[in-house]
CSV table of C-alpha atoms in Angstrom, one decimal:
chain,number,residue,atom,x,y,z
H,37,UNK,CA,53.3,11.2,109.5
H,38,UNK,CA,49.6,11.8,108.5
H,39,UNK,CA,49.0,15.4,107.8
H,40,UNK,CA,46.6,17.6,110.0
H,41,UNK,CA,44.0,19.8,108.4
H,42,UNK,CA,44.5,23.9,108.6
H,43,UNK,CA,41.7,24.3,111.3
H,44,UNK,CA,42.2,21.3,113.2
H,45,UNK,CA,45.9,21.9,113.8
H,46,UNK,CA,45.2,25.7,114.7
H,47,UNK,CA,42.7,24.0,117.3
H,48,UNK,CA,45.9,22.0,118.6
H,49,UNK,CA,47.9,25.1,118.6
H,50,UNK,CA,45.2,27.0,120.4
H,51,UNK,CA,44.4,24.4,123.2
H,52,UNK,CA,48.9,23.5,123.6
H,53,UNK,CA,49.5,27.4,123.7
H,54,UNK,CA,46.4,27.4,126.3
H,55,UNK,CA,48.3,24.7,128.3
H,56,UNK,CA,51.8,26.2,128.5
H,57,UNK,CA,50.1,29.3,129.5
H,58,UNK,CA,48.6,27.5,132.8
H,59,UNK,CA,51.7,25.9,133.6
H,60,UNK,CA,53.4,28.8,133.6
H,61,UNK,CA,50.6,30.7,135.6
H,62,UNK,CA,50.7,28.0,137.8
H,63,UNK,CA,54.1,27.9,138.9
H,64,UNK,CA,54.3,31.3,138.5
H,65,UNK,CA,51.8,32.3,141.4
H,66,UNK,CA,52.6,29.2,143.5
H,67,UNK,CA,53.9,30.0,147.0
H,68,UNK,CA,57.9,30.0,146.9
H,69,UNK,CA,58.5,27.2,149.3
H,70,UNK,CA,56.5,24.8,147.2
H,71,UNK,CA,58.5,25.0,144.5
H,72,UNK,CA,62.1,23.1,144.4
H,73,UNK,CA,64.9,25.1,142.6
H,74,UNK,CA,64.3,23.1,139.5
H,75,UNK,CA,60.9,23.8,139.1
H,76,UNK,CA,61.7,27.6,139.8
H,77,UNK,CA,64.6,27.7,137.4
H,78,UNK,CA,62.3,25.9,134.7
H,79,UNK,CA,59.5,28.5,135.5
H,80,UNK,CA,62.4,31.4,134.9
H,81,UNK,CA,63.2,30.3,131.5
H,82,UNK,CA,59.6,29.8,130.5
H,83,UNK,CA,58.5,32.9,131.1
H,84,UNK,CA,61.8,33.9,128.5
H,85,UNK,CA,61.2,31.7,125.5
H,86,UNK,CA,59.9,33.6,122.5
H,87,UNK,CA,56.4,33.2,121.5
H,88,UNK,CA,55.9,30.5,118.7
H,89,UNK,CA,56.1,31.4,115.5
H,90,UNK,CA,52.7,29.9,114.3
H,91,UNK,CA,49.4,30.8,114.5
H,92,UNK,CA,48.7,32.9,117.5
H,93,UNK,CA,45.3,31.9,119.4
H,94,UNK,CA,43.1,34.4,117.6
H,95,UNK,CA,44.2,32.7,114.5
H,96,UNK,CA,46.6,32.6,111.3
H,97,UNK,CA,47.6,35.7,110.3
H,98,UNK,CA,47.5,37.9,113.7
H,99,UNK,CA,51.0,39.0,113.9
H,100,UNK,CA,51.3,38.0,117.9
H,101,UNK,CA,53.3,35.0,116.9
H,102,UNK,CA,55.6,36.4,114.5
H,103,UNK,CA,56.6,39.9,116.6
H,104,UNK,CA,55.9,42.1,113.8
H,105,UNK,CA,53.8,45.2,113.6
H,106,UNK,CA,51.5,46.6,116.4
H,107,UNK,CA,50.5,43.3,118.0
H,108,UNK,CA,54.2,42.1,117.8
H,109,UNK,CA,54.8,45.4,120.3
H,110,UNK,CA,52.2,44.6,122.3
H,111,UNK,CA,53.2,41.5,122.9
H,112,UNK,CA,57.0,42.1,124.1
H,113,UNK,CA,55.3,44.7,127.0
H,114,UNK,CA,53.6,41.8,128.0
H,115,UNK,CA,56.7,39.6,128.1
H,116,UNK,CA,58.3,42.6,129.9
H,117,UNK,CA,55.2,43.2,132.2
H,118,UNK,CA,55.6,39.3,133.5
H,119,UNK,CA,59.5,39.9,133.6
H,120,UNK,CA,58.9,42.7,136.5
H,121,UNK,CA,56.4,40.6,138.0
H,122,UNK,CA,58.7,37.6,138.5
H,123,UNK,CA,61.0,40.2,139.8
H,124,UNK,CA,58.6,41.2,142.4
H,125,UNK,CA,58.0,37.4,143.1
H,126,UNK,CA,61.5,36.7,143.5
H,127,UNK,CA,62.5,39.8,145.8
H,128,UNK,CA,59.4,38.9,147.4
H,129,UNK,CA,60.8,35.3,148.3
H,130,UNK,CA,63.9,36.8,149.1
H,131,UNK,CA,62.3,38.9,151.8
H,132,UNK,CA,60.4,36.6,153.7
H,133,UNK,CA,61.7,36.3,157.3
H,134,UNK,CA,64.4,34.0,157.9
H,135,UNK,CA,63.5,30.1,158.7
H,136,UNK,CA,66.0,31.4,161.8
H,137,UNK,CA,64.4,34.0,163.1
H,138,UNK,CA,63.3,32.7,166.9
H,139,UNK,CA,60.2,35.2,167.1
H,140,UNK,CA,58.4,34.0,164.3
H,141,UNK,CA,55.8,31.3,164.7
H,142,UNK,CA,55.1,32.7,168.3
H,143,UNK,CA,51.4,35.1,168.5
H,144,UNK,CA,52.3,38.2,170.0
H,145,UNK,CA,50.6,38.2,173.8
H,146,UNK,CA,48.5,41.2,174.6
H,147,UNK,CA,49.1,41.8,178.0
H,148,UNK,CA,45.6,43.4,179.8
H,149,UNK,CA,45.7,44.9,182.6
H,150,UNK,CA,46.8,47.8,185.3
H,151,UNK,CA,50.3,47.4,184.7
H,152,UNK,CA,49.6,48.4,181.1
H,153,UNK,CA,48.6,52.7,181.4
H,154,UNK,CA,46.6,52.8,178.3
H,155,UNK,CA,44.7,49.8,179.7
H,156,UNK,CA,42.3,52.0,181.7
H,157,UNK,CA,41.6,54.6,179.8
H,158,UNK,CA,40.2,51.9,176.7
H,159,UNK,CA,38.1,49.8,178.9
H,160,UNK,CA,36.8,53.1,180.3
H,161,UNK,CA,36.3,55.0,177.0
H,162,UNK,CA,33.2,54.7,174.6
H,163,UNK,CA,32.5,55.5,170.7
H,164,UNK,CA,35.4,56.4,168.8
H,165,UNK,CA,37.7,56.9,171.3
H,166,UNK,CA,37.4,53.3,172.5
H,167,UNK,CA,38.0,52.7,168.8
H,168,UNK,CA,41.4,54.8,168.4
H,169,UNK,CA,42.7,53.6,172.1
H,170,UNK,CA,42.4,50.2,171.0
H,171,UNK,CA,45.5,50.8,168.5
H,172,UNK,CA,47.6,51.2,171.5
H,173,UNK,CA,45.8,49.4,174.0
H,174,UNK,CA,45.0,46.3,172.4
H,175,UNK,CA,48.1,46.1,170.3
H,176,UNK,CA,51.4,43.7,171.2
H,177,UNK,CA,53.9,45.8,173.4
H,178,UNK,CA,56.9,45.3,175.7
H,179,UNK,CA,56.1,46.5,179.4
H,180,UNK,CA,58.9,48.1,181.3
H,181,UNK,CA,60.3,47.1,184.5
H,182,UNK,CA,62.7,48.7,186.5
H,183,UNK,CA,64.2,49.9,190.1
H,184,UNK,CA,60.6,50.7,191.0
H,185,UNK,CA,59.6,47.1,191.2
H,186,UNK,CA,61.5,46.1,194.4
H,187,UNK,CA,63.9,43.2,194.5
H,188,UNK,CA,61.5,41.2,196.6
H,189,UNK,CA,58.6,41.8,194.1
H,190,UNK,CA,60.0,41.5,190.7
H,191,UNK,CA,59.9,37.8,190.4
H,192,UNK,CA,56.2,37.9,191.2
H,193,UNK,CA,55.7,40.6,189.1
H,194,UNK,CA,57.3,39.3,186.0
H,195,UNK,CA,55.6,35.5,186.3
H,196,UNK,CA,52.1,37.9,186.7
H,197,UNK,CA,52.9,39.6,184.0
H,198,UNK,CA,53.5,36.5,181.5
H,199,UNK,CA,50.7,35.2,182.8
H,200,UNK,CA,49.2,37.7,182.1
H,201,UNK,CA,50.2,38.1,178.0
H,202,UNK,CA,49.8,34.3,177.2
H,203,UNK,CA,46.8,33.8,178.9
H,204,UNK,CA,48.2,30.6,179.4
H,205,UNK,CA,49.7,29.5,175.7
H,206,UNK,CA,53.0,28.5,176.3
H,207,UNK,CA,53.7,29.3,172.8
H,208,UNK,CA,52.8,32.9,172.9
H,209,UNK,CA,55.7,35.1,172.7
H,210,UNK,CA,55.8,38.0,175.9
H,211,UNK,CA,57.6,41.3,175.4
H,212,UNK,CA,59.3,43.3,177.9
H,213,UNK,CA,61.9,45.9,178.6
H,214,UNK,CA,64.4,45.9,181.3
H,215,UNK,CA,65.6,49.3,182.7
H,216,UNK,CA,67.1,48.3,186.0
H,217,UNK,CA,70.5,50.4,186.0
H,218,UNK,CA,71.0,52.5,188.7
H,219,UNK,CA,72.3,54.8,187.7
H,220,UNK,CA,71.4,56.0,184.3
H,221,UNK,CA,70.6,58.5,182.6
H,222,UNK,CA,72.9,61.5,182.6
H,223,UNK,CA,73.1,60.7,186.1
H,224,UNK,CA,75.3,57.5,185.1
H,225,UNK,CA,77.6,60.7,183.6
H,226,UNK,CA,78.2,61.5,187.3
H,227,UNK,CA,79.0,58.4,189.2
H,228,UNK,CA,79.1,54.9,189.1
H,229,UNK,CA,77.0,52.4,191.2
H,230,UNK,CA,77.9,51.6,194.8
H,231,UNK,CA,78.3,48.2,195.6
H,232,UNK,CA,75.3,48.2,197.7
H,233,UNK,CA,73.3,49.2,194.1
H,234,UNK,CA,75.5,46.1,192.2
H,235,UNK,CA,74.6,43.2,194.6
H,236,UNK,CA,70.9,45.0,194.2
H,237,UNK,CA,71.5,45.0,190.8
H,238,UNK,CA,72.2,41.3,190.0
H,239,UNK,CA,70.1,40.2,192.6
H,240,UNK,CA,66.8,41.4,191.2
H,241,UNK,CA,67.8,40.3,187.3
H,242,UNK,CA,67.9,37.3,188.8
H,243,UNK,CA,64.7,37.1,190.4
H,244,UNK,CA,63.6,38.8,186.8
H,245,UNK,CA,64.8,35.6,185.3
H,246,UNK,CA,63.1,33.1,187.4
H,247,UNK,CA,60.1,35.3,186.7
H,248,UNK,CA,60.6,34.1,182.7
H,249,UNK,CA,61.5,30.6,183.0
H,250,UNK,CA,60.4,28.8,180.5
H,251,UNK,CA,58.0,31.4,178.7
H,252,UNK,CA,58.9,32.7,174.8
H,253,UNK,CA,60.3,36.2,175.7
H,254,UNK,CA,61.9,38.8,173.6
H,255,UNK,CA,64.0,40.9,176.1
H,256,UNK,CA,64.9,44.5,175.3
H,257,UNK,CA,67.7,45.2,177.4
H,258,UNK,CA,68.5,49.0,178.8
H,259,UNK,CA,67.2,51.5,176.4
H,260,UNK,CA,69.0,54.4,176.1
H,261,UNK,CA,72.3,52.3,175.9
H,262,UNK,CA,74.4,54.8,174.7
H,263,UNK,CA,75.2,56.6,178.4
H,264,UNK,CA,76.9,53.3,179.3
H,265,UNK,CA,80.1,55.0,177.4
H,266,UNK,CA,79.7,58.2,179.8
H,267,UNK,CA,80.7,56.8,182.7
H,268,UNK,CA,83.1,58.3,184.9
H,269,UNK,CA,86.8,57.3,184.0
H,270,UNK,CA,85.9,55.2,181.1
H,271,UNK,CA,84.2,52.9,183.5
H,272,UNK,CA,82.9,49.9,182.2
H,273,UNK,CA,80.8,49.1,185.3
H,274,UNK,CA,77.7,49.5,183.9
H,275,UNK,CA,78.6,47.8,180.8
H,276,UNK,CA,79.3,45.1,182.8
H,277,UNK,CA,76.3,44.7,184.6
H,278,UNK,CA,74.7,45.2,181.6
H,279,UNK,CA,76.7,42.1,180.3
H,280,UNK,CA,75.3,40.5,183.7
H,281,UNK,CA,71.9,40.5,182.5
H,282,UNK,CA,72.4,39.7,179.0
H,283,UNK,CA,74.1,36.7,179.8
H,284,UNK,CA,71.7,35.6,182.7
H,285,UNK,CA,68.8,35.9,180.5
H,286,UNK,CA,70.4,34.3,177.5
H,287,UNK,CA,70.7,31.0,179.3
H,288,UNK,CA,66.7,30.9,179.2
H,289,UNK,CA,65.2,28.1,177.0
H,290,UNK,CA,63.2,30.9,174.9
H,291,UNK,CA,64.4,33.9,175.8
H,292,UNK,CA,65.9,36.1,173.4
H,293,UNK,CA,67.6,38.9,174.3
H,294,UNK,CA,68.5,42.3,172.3
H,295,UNK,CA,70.7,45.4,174.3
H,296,UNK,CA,69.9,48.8,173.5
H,297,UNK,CA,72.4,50.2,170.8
H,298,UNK,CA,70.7,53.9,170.6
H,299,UNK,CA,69.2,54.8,166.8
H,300,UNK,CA,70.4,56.1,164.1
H,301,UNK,CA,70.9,59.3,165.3
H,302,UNK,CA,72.4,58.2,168.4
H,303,UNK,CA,75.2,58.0,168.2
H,304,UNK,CA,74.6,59.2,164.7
H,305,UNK,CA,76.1,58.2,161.4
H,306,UNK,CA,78.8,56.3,163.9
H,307,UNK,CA,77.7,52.5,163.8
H,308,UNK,CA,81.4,51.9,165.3
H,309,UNK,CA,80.6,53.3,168.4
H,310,UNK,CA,77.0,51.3,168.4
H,311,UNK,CA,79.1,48.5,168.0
H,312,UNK,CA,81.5,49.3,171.0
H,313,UNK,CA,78.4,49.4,173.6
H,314,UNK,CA,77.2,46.2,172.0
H,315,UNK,CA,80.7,44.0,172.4
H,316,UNK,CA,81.1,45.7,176.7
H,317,UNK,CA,77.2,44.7,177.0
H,318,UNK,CA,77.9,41.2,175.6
H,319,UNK,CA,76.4,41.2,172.4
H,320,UNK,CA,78.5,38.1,171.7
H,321,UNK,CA,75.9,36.0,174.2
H,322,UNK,CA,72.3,36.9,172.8
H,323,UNK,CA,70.6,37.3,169.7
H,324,UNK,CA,71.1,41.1,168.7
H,325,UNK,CA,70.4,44.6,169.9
H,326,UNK,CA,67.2,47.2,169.6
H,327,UNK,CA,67.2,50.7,168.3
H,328,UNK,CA,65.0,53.6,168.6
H,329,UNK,CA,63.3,52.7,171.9
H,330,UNK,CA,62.8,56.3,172.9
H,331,UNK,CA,63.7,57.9,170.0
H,332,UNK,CA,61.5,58.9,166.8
H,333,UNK,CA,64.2,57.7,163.9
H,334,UNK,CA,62.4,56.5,160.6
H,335,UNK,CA,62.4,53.1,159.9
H,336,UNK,CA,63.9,53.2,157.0
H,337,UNK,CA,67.1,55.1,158.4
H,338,UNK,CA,67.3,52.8,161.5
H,339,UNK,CA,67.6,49.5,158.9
H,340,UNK,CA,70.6,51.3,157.1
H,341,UNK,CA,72.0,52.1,160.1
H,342,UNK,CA,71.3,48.6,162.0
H,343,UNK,CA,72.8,47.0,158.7
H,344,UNK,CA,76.0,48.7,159.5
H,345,UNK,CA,75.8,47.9,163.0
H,346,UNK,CA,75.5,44.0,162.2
H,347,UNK,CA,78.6,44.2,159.7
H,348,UNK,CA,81.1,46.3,162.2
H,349,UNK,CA,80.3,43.6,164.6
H,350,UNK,CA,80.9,40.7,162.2
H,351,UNK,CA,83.9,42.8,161.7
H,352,UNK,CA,85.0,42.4,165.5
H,353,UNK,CA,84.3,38.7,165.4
H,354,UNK,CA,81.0,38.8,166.2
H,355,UNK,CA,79.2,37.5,163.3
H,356,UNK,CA,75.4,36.9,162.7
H,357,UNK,CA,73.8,39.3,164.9
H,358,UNK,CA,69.9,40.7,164.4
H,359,UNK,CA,67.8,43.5,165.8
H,360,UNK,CA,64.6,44.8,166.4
H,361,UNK,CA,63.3,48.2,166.0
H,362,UNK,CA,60.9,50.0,168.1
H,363,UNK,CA,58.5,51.1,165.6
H,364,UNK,CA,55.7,52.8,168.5
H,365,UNK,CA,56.4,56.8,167.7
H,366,UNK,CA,57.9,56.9,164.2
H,367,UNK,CA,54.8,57.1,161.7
H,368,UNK,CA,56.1,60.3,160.7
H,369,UNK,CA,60.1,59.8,161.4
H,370,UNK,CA,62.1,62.6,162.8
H,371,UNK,CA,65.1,63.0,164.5
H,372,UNK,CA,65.3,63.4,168.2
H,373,UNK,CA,67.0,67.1,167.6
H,374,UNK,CA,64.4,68.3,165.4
H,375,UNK,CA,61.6,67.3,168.0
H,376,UNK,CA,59.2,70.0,168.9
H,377,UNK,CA,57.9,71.1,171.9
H,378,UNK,CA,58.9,71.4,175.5
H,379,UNK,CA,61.2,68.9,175.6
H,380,UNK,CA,62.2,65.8,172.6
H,381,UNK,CA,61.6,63.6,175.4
H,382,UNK,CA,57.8,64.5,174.8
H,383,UNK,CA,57.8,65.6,171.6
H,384,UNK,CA,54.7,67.4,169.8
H,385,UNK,CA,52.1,64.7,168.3
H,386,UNK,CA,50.9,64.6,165.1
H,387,UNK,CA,47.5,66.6,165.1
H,388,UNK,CA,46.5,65.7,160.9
H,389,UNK,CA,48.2,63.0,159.2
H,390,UNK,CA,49.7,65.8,156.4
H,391,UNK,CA,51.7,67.4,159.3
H,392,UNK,CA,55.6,66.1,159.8
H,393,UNK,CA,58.3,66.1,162.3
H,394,UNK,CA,55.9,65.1,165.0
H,395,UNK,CA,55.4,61.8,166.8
H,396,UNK,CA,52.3,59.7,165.6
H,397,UNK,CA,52.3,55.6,165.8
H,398,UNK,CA,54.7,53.8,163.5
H,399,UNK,CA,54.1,50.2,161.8
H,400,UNK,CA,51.8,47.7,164.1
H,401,UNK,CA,54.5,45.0,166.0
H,402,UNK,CA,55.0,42.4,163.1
H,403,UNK,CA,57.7,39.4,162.3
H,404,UNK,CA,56.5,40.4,158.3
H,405,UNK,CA,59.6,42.8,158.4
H,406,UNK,CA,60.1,43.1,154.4
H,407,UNK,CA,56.1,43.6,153.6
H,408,UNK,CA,55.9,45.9,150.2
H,409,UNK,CA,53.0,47.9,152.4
H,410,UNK,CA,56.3,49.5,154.6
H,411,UNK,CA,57.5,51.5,151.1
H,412,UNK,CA,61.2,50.2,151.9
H,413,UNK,CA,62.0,49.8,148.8
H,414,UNK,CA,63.7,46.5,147.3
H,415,UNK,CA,67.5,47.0,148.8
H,416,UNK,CA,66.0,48.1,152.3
H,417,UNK,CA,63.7,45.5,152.5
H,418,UNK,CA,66.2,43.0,151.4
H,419,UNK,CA,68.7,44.4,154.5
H,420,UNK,CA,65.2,44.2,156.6
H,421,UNK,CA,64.7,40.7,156.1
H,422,UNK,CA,68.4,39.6,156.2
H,423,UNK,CA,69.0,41.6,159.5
H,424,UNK,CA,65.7,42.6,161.5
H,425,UNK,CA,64.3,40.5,163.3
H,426,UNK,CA,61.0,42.5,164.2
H,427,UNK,CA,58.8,45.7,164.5
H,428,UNK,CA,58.2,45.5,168.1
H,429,UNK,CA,56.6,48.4,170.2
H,430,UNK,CA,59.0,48.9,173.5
H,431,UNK,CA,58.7,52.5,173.3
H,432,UNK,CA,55.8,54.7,174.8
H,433,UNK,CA,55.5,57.8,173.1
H,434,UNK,CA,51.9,58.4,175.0
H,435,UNK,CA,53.2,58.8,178.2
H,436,UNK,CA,54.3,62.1,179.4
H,437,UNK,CA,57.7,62.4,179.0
H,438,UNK,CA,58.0,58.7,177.7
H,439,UNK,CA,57.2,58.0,181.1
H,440,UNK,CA,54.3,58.4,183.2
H,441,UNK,CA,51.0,59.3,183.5
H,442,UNK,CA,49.1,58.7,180.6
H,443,UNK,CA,48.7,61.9,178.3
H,444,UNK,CA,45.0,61.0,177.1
H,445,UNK,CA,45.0,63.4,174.1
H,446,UNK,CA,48.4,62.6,173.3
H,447,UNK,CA,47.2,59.2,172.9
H,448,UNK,CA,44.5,60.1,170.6
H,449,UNK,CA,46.0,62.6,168.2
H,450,UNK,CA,48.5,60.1,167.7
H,451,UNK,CA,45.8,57.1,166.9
H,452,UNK,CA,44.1,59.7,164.6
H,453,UNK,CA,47.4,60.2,162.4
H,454,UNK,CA,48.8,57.0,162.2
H,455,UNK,CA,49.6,56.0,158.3
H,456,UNK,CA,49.2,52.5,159.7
């Protein structure tokens, strides 16, 4: 083999070492599902082979190649530097939401108009209130419909509604809440619906459904799910009916439907008894269930607990189930109990974005459920991306009362405070 002089083979070394560097960069930063496992795997153990022990790039005698002295240090922080950064990368791909996952690929629709409160009050506001209503007004959320829509109304209402949200893209996903029991409440504590309120019942979920048809819908289904287990006797009337709906919207085309399972702190620490609504409300026939739809829960804790929820029902048989979290009030997360105020149904607002235990918005609606920016942490994002489906907004902590009228500095202090 003819020999190569000194400074034309440290040119060679210099322009190979220069190469294998850009090949590793390269697949290194390349977007996960471009590479096949081979190409990963190969990337892994590149990044793990010592460096050469020839000349290093700034030439003979540097000490990078050989390890030893200062330069040798630096040089295996670097190696250990890339090592966490092909952590990330891998937890990264490990996070990304689930090729299975039925809301992603749909734009969230913005619905705009009076059915909406916070619509009115943005299109009539100015400066920087206009500014800080458009975070509620203008974001993705699920409108609620109820026993105040009348049977004869509620189909028309609904197919307005979508309308409405897609502004006529079929591919646009519409978000909604049912709350149709009657009764509820503590008042489903009391007694148990009269037949006349059943026939009612069905009959208007049914009209609710031809309202969907065809449309991409993610259904919350009865918040405050929990009272179904009050009923008088051990009922399970209103689970039932519950199960009613779930199943009646299920058999949409794109519908997907998750029932009301409480929040972590209801019923707290006790995913078995999350679990137990879920199986009498038919959990086995849709996609999943919701938490914290009028409650204040951290995201954080409502993954952990979720996560449990999911495993107790694979448990029971019922493998495979998601959720979705209502991530509208829980900026600064609290439990219901420690609300302030007059009443945790209206808890105090955030009034600076240093004060805690108070209600201020939570993380904007997003499929991106495992996105470093939500500070889960590597284990809860993980659990996030294996389990949750969404951050959806189907709560409405700027109502009064979670209810109605529209609480105009409420809605501001909250805007003001938001980490997000």
């Amino acid at each position: 083999m003819p020999k190569i002089r000194r400074g034309h083979r440290d040119a060679l070394v210099k322009y190979l070492l220069a190469l294998s560097f850009t090949v590793v960069s390269a697949l290194a930063t390349a977007p996960a599902p471009q590479l096949s496992p081979a190409l990963d795997e190969a990337a892994t153990r590149l990044a793990r082979l010592p460096a050469s022990d020839g000349p290093g790039v700034n030439g003979p005698g540097n000490g990078r190649g050989t390890g030893k002295g200062k330069a040798g240090k630096a040089e295996t922080k670097k190696q250990q530097a890339d090592k966490r950064r092909a952590k990330k990368k891998a937890a990264a791909r490990k996070a990304a939401p689930a090729s299975d996952n039925p809301l992603v690929g749909h734009p969230m629709g913005v619905y705009q108009g009076p059915g909406d409160q916070a619509w009115a009050p943005y299109v009539n506001s100015s400066g920087a209130n206009r500014e800080l209503l458009a975070k509620i007004a203008l974001r993705p959320k699920a409108k609620w419909f109820g026993a105040w829509i009348a049977d004869r109304s509620i189909r028309a209402s609904v197919a307005d509604y979508v309308a409405n949200s897609t502004g006529g893209d079929p591919n646009v996903l519409v978000q909604m809440a049912v709350f149709r029991m009657v009764p509820w409440e503590h008042e489903a504590c009391r007694r148990l619906p009269t037949p006349g309120e059943q026939a009612s019942y069905r009959f208007w979920i049914d009209e609710f459904a031809a309202g969907v048809g065809a449309a991409h819908a993610a259904i919350v289904l009865q918040p405050d799910g929990p009272f179904a287990l009050c009923a008088p006797g051990g009922s399970r009337l209103p689970s039932e009916l519950v199960k009613y709906a779930a199943t009646r919207f299920a058999a949409l085309p794109n519908t997907h439907v998750y029932i009301d399972a409480g929040a972590a702190d209801w019923p707290k620490d006790n995913p078995a008894e999350a679990a137990e609504i879920l199986v009498r409300a038919g959990v086995g026939q849709v996609r999943g269930f919701a938490l914290n739809s009028t409650h204040y829960v951290a995201v954080a804790d409502d993954i952990a607990f979720g996560t449990k929820v999911v495993a107790e029902l694979a448990r029971r048989g019922i493998p495979g189930r998601h959720f979705v979290i209502n991530t509208s009030s829980n900026g600064q997360g609290f439990e219901f109990s420690q609300g302030r105020g007059n009443h945790p149904d209206n808890a105090n607002v955030c009034r600076t974005p240093a004060e805690r235990v108070c209600v201020t918005l939570g993380i904007p609606p997003t499929v991106d459920v495992a996105n470093p920016r939500w500070g889960l942490g590597e284990e809860l994002s993980a659990a996030a991306a294996e389990h949750v489906d969404a951050y959806l907004w189907f709560g409405r902590p700027w109502l009064n009362m979670q209810n109605d009228p529209f609480v105009l500095d409420r809605a501001l202090a909250m805007a003001r405070t938001t980490p997000w």
